Coordinates of C-alpha atoms in Angstrom, one line a residue:
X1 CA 90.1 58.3 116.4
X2 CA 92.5 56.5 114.0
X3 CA 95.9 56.6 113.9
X4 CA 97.9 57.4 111.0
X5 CA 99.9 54.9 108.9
X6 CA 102.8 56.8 108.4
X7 CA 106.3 54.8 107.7
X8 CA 110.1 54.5 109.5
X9 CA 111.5 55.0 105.5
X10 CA 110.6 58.9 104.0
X11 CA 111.6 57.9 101.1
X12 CA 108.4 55.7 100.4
X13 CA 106.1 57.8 101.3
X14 CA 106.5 61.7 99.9
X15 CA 104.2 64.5 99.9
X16 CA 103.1 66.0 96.7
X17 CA 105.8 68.6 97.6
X18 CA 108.5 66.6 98.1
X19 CA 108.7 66.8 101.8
X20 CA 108.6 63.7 103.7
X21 CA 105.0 62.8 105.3
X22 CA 104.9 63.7 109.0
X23 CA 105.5 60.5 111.1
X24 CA 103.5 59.8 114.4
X25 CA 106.6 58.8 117.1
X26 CA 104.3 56.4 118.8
X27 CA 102.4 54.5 115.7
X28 CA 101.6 51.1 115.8
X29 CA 103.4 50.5 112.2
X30 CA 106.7 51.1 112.2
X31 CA 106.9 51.1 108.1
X32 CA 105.8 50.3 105.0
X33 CA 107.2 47.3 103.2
X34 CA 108.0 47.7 99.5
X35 CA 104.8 44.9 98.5
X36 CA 102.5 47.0 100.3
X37 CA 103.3 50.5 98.7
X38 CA 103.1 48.8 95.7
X39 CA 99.7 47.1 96.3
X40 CA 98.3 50.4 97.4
X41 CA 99.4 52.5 94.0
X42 CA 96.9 50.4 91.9
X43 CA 94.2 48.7 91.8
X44 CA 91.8 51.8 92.1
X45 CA 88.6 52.7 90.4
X46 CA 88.8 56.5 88.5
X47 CA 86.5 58.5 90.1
X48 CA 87.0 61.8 88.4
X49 CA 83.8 63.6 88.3
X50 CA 82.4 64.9 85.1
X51 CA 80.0 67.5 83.9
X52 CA 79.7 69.7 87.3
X53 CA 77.7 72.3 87.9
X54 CA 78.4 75.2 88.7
X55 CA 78.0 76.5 92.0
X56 CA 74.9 78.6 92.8
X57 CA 76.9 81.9 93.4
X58 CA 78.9 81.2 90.1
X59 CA 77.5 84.7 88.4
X60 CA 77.8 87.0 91.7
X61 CA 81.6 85.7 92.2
X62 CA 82.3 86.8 89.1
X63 CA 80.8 89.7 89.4
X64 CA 82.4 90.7 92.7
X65 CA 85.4 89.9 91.1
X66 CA 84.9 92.1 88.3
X67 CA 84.1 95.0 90.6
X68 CA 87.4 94.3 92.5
X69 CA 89.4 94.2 89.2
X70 CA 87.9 97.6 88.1
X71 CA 88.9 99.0 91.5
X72 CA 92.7 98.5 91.3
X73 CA 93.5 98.3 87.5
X74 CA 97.3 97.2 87.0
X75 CA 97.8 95.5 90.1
X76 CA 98.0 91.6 91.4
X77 CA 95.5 90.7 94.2
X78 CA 96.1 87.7 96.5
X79 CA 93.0 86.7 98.3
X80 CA 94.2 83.5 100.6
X81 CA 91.5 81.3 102.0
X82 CA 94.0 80.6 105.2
X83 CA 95.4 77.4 106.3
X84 CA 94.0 75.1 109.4
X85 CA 95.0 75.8 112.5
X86 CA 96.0 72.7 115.2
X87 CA 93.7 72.6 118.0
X88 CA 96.0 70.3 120.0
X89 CA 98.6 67.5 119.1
X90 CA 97.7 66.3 115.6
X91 CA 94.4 67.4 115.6
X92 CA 92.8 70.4 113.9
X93 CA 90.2 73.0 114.4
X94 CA 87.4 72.7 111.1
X95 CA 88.1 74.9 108.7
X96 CA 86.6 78.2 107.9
X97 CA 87.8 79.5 104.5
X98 CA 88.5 83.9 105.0
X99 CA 85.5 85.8 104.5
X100 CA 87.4 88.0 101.5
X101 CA 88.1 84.0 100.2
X102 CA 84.7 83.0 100.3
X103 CA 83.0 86.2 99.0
X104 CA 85.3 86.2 96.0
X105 CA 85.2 82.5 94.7
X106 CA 82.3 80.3 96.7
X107 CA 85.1 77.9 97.4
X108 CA 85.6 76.9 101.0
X109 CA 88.6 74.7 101.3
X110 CA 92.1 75.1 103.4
X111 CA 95.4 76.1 101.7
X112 CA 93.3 77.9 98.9
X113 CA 94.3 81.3 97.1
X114 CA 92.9 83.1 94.6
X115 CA 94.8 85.4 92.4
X116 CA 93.6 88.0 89.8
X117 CA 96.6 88.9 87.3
X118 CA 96.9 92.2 86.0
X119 CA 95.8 92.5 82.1
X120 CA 95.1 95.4 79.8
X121 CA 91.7 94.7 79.9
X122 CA 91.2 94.4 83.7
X123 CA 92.8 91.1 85.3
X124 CA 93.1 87.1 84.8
X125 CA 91.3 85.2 87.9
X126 CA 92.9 81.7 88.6
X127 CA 92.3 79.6 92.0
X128 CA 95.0 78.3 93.0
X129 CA 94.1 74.2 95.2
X130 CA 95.6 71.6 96.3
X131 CA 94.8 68.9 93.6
X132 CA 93.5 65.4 94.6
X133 CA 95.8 63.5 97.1
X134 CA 98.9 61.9 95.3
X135 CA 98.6 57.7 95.3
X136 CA 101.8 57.1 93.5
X137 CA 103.9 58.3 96.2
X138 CA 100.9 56.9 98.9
X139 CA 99.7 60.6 100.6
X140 CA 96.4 59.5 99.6
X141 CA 97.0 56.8 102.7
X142 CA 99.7 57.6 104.7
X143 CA 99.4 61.8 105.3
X144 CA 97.1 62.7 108.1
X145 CA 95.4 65.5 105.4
X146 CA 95.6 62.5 102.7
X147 CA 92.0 61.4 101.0
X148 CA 91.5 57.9 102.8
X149 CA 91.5 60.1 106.4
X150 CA 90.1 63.2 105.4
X151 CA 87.6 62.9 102.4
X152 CA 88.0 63.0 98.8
X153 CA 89.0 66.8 97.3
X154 CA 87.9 68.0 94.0
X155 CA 90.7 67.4 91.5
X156 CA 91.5 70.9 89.5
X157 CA 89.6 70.1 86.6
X158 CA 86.7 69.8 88.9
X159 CA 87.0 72.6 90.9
X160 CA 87.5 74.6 87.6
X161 CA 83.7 73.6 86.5
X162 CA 82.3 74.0 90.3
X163 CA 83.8 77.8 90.4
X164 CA 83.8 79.1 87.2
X165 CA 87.7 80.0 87.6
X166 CA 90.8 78.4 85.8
X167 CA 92.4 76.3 88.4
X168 CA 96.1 75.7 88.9
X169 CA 98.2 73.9 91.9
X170 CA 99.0 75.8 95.0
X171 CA 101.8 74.2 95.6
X172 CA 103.8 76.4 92.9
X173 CA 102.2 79.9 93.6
X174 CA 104.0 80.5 96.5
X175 CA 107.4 80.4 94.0
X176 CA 105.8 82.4 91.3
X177 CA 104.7 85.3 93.6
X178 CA 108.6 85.3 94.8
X179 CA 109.4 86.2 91.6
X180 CA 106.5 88.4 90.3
X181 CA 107.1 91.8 89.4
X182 CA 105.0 94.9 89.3
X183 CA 102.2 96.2 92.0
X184 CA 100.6 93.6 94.4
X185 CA 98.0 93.3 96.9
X186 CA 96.9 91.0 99.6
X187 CA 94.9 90.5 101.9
X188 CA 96.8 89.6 105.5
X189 CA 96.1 87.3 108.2
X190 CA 95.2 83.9 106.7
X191 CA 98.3 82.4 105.1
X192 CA 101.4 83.3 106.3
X193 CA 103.6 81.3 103.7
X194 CA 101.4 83.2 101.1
X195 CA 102.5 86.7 102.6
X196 CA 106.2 85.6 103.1
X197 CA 106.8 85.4 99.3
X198 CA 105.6 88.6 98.9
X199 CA 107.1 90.2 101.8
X200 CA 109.1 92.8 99.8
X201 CA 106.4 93.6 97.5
X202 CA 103.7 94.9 99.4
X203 CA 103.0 97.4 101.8
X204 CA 100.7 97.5 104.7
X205 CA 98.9 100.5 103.7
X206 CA 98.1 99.1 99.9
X207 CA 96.8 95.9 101.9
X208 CA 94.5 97.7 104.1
X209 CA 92.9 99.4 101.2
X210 CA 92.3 96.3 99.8
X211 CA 90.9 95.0 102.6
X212 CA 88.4 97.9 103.2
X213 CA 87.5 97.9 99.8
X214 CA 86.6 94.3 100.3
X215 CA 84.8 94.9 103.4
X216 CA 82.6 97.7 102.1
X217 CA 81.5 95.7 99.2
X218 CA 79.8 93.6 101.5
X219 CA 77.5 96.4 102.8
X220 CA 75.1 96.3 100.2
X221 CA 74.0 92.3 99.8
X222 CA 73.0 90.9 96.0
X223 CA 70.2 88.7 95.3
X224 CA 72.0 85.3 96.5
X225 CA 73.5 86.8 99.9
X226 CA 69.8 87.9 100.8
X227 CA 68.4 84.1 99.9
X228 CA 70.7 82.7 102.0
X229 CA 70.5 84.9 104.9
X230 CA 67.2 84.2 104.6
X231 CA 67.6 80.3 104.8
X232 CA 69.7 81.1 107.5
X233 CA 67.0 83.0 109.5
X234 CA 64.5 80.7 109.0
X235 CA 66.3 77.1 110.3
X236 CA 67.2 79.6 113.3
X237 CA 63.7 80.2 114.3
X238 CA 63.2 76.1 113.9
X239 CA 66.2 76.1 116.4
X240 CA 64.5 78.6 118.9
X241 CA 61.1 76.2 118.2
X242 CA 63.5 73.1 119.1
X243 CA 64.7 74.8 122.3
X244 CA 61.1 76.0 123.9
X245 CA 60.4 72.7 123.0
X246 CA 63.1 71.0 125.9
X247 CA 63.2 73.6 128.3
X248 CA 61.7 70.9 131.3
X249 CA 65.4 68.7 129.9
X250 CA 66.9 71.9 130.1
X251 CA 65.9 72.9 134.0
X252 CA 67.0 69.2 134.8
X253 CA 70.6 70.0 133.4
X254 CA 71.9 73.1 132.0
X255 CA 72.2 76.1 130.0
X256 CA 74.5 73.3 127.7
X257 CA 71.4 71.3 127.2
X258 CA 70.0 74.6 125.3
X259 CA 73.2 75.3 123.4
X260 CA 73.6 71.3 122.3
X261 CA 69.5 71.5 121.1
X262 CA 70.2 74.4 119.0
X263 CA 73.4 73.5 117.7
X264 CA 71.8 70.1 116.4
X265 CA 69.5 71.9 114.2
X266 CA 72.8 74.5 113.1
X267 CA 74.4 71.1 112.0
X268 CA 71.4 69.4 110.2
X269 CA 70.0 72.6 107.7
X270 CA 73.6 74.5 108.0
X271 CA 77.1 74.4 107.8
X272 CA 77.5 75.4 111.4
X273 CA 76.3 77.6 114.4
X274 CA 77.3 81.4 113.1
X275 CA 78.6 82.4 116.3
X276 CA 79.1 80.9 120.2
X277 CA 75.0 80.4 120.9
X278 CA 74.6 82.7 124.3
X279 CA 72.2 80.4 126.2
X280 CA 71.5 83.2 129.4
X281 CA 69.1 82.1 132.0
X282 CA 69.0 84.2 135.0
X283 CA 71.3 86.6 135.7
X284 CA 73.5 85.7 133.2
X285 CA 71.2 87.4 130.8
X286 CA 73.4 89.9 131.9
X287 CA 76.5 89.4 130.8
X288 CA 76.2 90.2 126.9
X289 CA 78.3 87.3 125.8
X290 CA 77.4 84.8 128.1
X291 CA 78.7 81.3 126.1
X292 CA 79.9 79.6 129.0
X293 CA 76.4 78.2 129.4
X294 CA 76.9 76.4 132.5
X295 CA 74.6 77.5 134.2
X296 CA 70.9 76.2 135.6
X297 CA 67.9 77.2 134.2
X298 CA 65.2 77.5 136.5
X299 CA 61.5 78.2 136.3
X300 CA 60.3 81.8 136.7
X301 CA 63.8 82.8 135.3
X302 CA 64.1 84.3 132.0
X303 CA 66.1 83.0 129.5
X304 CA 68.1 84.6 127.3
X305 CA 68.8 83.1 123.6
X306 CA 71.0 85.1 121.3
X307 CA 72.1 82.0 118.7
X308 CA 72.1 81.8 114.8
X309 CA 72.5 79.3 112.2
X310 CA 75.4 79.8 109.1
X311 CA 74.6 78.4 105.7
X312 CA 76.6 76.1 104.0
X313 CA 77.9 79.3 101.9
X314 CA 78.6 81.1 105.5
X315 CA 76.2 83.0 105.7
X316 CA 74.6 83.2 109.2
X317 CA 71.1 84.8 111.1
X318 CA 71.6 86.3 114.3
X319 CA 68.6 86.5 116.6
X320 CA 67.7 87.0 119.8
X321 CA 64.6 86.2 122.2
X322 CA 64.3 86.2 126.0
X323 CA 62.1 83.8 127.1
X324 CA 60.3 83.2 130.5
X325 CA 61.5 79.6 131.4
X326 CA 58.1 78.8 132.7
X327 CA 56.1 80.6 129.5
X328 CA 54.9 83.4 131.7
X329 CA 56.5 86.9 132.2
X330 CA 56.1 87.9 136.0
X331 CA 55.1 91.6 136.0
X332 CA 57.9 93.1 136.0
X333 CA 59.7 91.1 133.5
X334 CA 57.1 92.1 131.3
X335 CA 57.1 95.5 132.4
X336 CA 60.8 95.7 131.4
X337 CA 60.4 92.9 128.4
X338 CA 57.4 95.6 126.8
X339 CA 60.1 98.3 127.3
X340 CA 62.8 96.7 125.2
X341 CA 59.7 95.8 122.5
X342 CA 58.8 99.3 121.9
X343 CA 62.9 100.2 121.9
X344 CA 62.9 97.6 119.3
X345 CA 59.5 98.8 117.5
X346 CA 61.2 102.3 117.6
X347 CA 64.5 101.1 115.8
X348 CA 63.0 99.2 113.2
X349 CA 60.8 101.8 111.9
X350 CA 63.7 103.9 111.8
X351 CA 65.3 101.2 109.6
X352 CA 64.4 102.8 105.4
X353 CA 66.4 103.9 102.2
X354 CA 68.4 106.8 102.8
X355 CA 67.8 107.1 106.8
X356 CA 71.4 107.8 108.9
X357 CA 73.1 104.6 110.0
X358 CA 72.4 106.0 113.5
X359 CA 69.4 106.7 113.2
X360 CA 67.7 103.0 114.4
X361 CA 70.4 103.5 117.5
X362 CA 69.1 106.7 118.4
X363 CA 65.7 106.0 118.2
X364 CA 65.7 102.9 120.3
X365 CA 67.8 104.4 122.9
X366 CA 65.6 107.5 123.1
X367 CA 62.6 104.9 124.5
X368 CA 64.9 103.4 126.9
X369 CA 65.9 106.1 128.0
X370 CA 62.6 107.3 128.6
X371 CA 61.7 104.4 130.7
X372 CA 64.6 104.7 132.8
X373 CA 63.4 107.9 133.3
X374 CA 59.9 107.2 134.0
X375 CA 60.6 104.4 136.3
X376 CA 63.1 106.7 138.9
X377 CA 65.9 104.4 137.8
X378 CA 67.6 107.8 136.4
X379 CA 67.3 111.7 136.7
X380 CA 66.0 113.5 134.3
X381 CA 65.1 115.1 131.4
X382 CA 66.1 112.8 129.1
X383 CA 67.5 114.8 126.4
X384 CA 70.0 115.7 129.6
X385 CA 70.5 111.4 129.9
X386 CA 70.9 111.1 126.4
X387 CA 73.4 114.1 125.8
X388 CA 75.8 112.3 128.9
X389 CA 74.7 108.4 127.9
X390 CA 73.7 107.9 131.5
X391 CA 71.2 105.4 130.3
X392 CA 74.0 103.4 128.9
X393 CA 75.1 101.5 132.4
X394 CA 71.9 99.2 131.9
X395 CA 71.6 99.7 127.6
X396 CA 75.5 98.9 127.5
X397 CA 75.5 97.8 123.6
X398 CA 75.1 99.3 120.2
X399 CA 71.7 98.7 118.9
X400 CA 72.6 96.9 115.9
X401 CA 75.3 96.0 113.2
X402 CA 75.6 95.0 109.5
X403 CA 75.3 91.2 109.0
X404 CA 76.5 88.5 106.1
X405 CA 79.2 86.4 106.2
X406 CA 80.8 87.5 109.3
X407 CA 78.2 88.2 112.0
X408 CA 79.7 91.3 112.6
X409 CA 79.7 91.6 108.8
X410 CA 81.7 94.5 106.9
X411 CA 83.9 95.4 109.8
X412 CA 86.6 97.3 108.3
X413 CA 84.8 99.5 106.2
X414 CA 85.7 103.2 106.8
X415 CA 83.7 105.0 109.5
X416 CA 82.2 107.4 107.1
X417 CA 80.5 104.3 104.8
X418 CA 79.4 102.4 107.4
X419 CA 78.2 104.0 110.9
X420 CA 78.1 107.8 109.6
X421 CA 76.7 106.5 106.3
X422 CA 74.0 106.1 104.8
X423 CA 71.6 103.3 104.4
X424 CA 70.7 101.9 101.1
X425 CA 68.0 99.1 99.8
X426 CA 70.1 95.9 99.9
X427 CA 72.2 96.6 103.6
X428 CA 71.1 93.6 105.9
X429 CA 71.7 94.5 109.9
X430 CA 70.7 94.2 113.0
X431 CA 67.8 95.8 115.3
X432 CA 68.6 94.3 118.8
X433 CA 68.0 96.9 121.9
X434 CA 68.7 95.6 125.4
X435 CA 68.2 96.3 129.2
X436 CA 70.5 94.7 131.8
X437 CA 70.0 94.8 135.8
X438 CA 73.0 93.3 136.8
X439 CA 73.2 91.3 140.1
X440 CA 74.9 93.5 141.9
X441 CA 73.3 97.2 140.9
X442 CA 72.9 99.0 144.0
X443 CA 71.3 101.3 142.1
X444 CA 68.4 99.9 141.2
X445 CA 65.3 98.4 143.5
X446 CA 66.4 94.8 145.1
X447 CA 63.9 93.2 142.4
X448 CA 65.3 94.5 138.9
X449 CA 68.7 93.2 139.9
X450 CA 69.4 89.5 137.9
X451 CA 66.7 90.4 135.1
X452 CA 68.7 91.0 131.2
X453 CA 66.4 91.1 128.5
X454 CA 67.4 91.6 124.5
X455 CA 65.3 91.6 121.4
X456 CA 67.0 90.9 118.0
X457 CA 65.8 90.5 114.6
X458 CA 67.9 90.6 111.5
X459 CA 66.1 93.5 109.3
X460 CA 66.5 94.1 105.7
X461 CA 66.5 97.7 103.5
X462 CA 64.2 97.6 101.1
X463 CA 63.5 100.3 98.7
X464 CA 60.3 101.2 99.8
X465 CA 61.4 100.7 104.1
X466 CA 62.1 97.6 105.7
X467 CA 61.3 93.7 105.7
X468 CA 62.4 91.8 109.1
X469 CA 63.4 88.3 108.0
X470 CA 62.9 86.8 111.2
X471 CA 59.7 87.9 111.4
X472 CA 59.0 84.0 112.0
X473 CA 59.7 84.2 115.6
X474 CA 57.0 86.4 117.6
X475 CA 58.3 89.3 119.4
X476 CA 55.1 91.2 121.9
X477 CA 55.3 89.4 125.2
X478 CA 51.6 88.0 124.8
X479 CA 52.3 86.1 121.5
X480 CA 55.9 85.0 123.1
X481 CA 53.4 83.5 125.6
X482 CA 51.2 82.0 123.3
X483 CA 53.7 80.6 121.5
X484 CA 55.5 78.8 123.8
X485 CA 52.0 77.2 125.1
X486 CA 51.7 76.0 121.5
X487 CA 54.6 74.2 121.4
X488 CA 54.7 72.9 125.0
X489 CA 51.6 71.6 124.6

């Protein structure tokens, strides 16, 4: 990795806000002479881009926006995309723009904020960017963040054709908000300069609204969000096809041999990996989020892959199979594995317009518990293991969640919208029972102990039931085993 150029003399070399450029104590160039500044102000090509289109949300940001606007008439809202954060020294973790960001405008780069200004008609949108990097003044080639060791940035004019929103330079909103007057709104946790310049005009309890508001919008997905989750299911089950594919590499390493095969395939069709992949052979099937993935996998284990890829918009699947390492179930991994299947079967019929939240949960857990039952694990009846959770020490987990942009999506929305509410065509979540014989359950016969085994598929509300978008990736033990001979062989 490069070092930067930066110069001994601040004054050759400011940033576009008039702060000197950060210097590296121990770079190889102690300055800049006067000829070479010069030389590097001209001599350049214009590269300003013309006749953009749009981006392929344009229409749904806007109407999002529109729905936000309606919701708090009067008042400014300040949606900040967040800043990046240093992983260590002078280098920096890749950035992920906020979710409320992201929803709002499509636009995905650090330091950005969007604000919508109160009107008599409803409100005024502008994005406020950085524009391109400054060569007069030689950011473009001495700043760590400048274009010749980062990349190229849109200019304004571009972004404002890529967006659909005015665009203005961040670099003076954080004065303007200082001074603004009248109701504002933001949403907190992403940009702390942002938030200091309005410290005395907001409150936390006007921000939170905003934030749940923002959150429960998400609950029901529009035609673009359920395209793209869609994209993101499907190059996840070409992951899970990659990964059955290696497993012989995979016994002769690691767990990480798993998690770096699926990761390639995030990085080729995606933006990234939604989530830390949870590569679980053995009895680390049992530990829910097992992301270490250190461990060895070994024939006659199972293996348990919970892993999803995110869309270059964010969006991301989340999916789980557990696998036999050696593409056959022993009997009772099956016995168990069919037991989580019919959970699963149970949950997802369960899963229809104007059905309780709950009522997938409930229905899966009332098989397991059943099973538990049947198999002496547990006393009986089971309405009495349902009424005390008793069959939770070996179910642990929720049964499912809503999914988008986070993959725990819409997780500030008000208990009575989300988990006591309601479900409605649109709603994209989770179906993902589990059983889980840890290692050292004295409670259970010698040979359950080690064996974890969760089934997840990403399930959408239609208006007539159901459609499981990763419907791609078989599910019944038999066609688990089939399909792993297939691609073995």
């Amino acid at each position: 990795m490069s070092e930067e150029l930066t110069p001994e003399n601040p004054e050759i070399a400011q940033t576009e806000s008039d702060e000197p450029i950060k210097q590296r104590k121990n770079g190889l160039y102690p300055g800049v002479s006067d000829e070479l500044a010069e030389s590097m102000k001209s001599g350049w090509a214009d590269t300003e881009l013309h006749g953009l289109e749009p981006i392929a949300q344009a229409s749904e940001t806007a109407a999002r926006r529109a729905a936000l606007s309606a919701r708090f008439p009067g008042e400014r809202i300040v949606v900040p995309a967040g800043n990046l954060k240093t992983r260590s020294n002078d280098t920096e973790y890749a950035f992920r723009a906020s979710v409320e960001y992201a929803y709002l405008t499509g636009n995905q780069t650090e330091d950005g904020v969007l604000v919508l200004e109160p009107t008599v008609s409803g409100h005024d949108a502008t994005i406020y960017l950085l524009p391109r990097s400054d060569r007069e003044n030689g950011e473009f080639w001495l700043d760590g963040q400048g274009e010749l060791w980062v990349g190229r940035r849109h200019s304004l004019a571009e972004a404002e054709q890529v967006h659909g929103i005015p665009a203005s330079d961040v670099r003076e909103l954080a004065g303007r908000l200082a001074e603004a007057t009248g109701p504002v709104r933001v949403v907190r946790g992403h940009d702390a300069g942002i938030e200091a310049a309005l410290t005395d005009k907001v409150t936390r309890e006007h921000d939170d609204e905003l934030r749940v508001f923002l959150s429960e919008a998400r609950l029901v997905k529009d035609s673009f969000e359920i395209g793209e989750l869609q994209k993101a299911v499907d190059s996840t089950v070409r992951g899970f096809e990659d990964v059955v594919k290696i497993l012989d590499k995979a016994e002769a390493t690691s767990e990480r041999y798993i998690e770096g095969t699926f990761f390639l395939r995030a990085r080729v069709e995606g933006n990234d990996i939604g989530y830390g992949s949870i590569c679980a052979s053995g009895p680390h099937a049992c530990t829910l989020h097992w992301v270490r993935n250190d461990g060895p996998v070994r024939s006659g284990d199972l293996l348990l892959l919970d892993a999803g890829v995110e869309t270059h918009s964010l969006y991301t699947a989340d999916v789980t199979r557990t696998l036999p390492v050696n593409g056959r179930y022993t009997e009772l991994q099956k016995k168990i594995y069919d037991a989580v299947y019919e959970a699963q079967e149970a949950g997802i019929a369960a899963v229809k317009p104007g059905a309780k939240y709950r009522d997938f949960h409930d229905a899966a857990q009332r098989v397991l518990a059943e099973k538990l039952v049947e198999w002496g694990l547990v006393e009986g009846p089971v309405e009495r293991v349902l009424e005390l959770g008793l069959q939770r020490r070996w179910t642990l987990h929720g049964t499912g969640h809503m999914l988008g942009l986070d993959v725990h999506d819409c997780a500030v929305a008000r208990t009575e919208t989300y988990v006591d509410g309601t479900l409605e065509p649109g709603m994209c979540l989770t179906v993902e029972p589990g059983l889980y014989f840890q290692a050292d359950d004295l409670t259970v016969p010698e040979e359950y102990r080690g064996i974890g085994v969760r089934i997840e598929d990403d399930i959408l509300v239609t208006e007539d039931g159901n459609r499981n978008l990763s419907a791609g990736l078989p599910r019944r033990s038999d066609e688990v085993e089939a399909w792993m001979a297939q691609l073995k062989g």
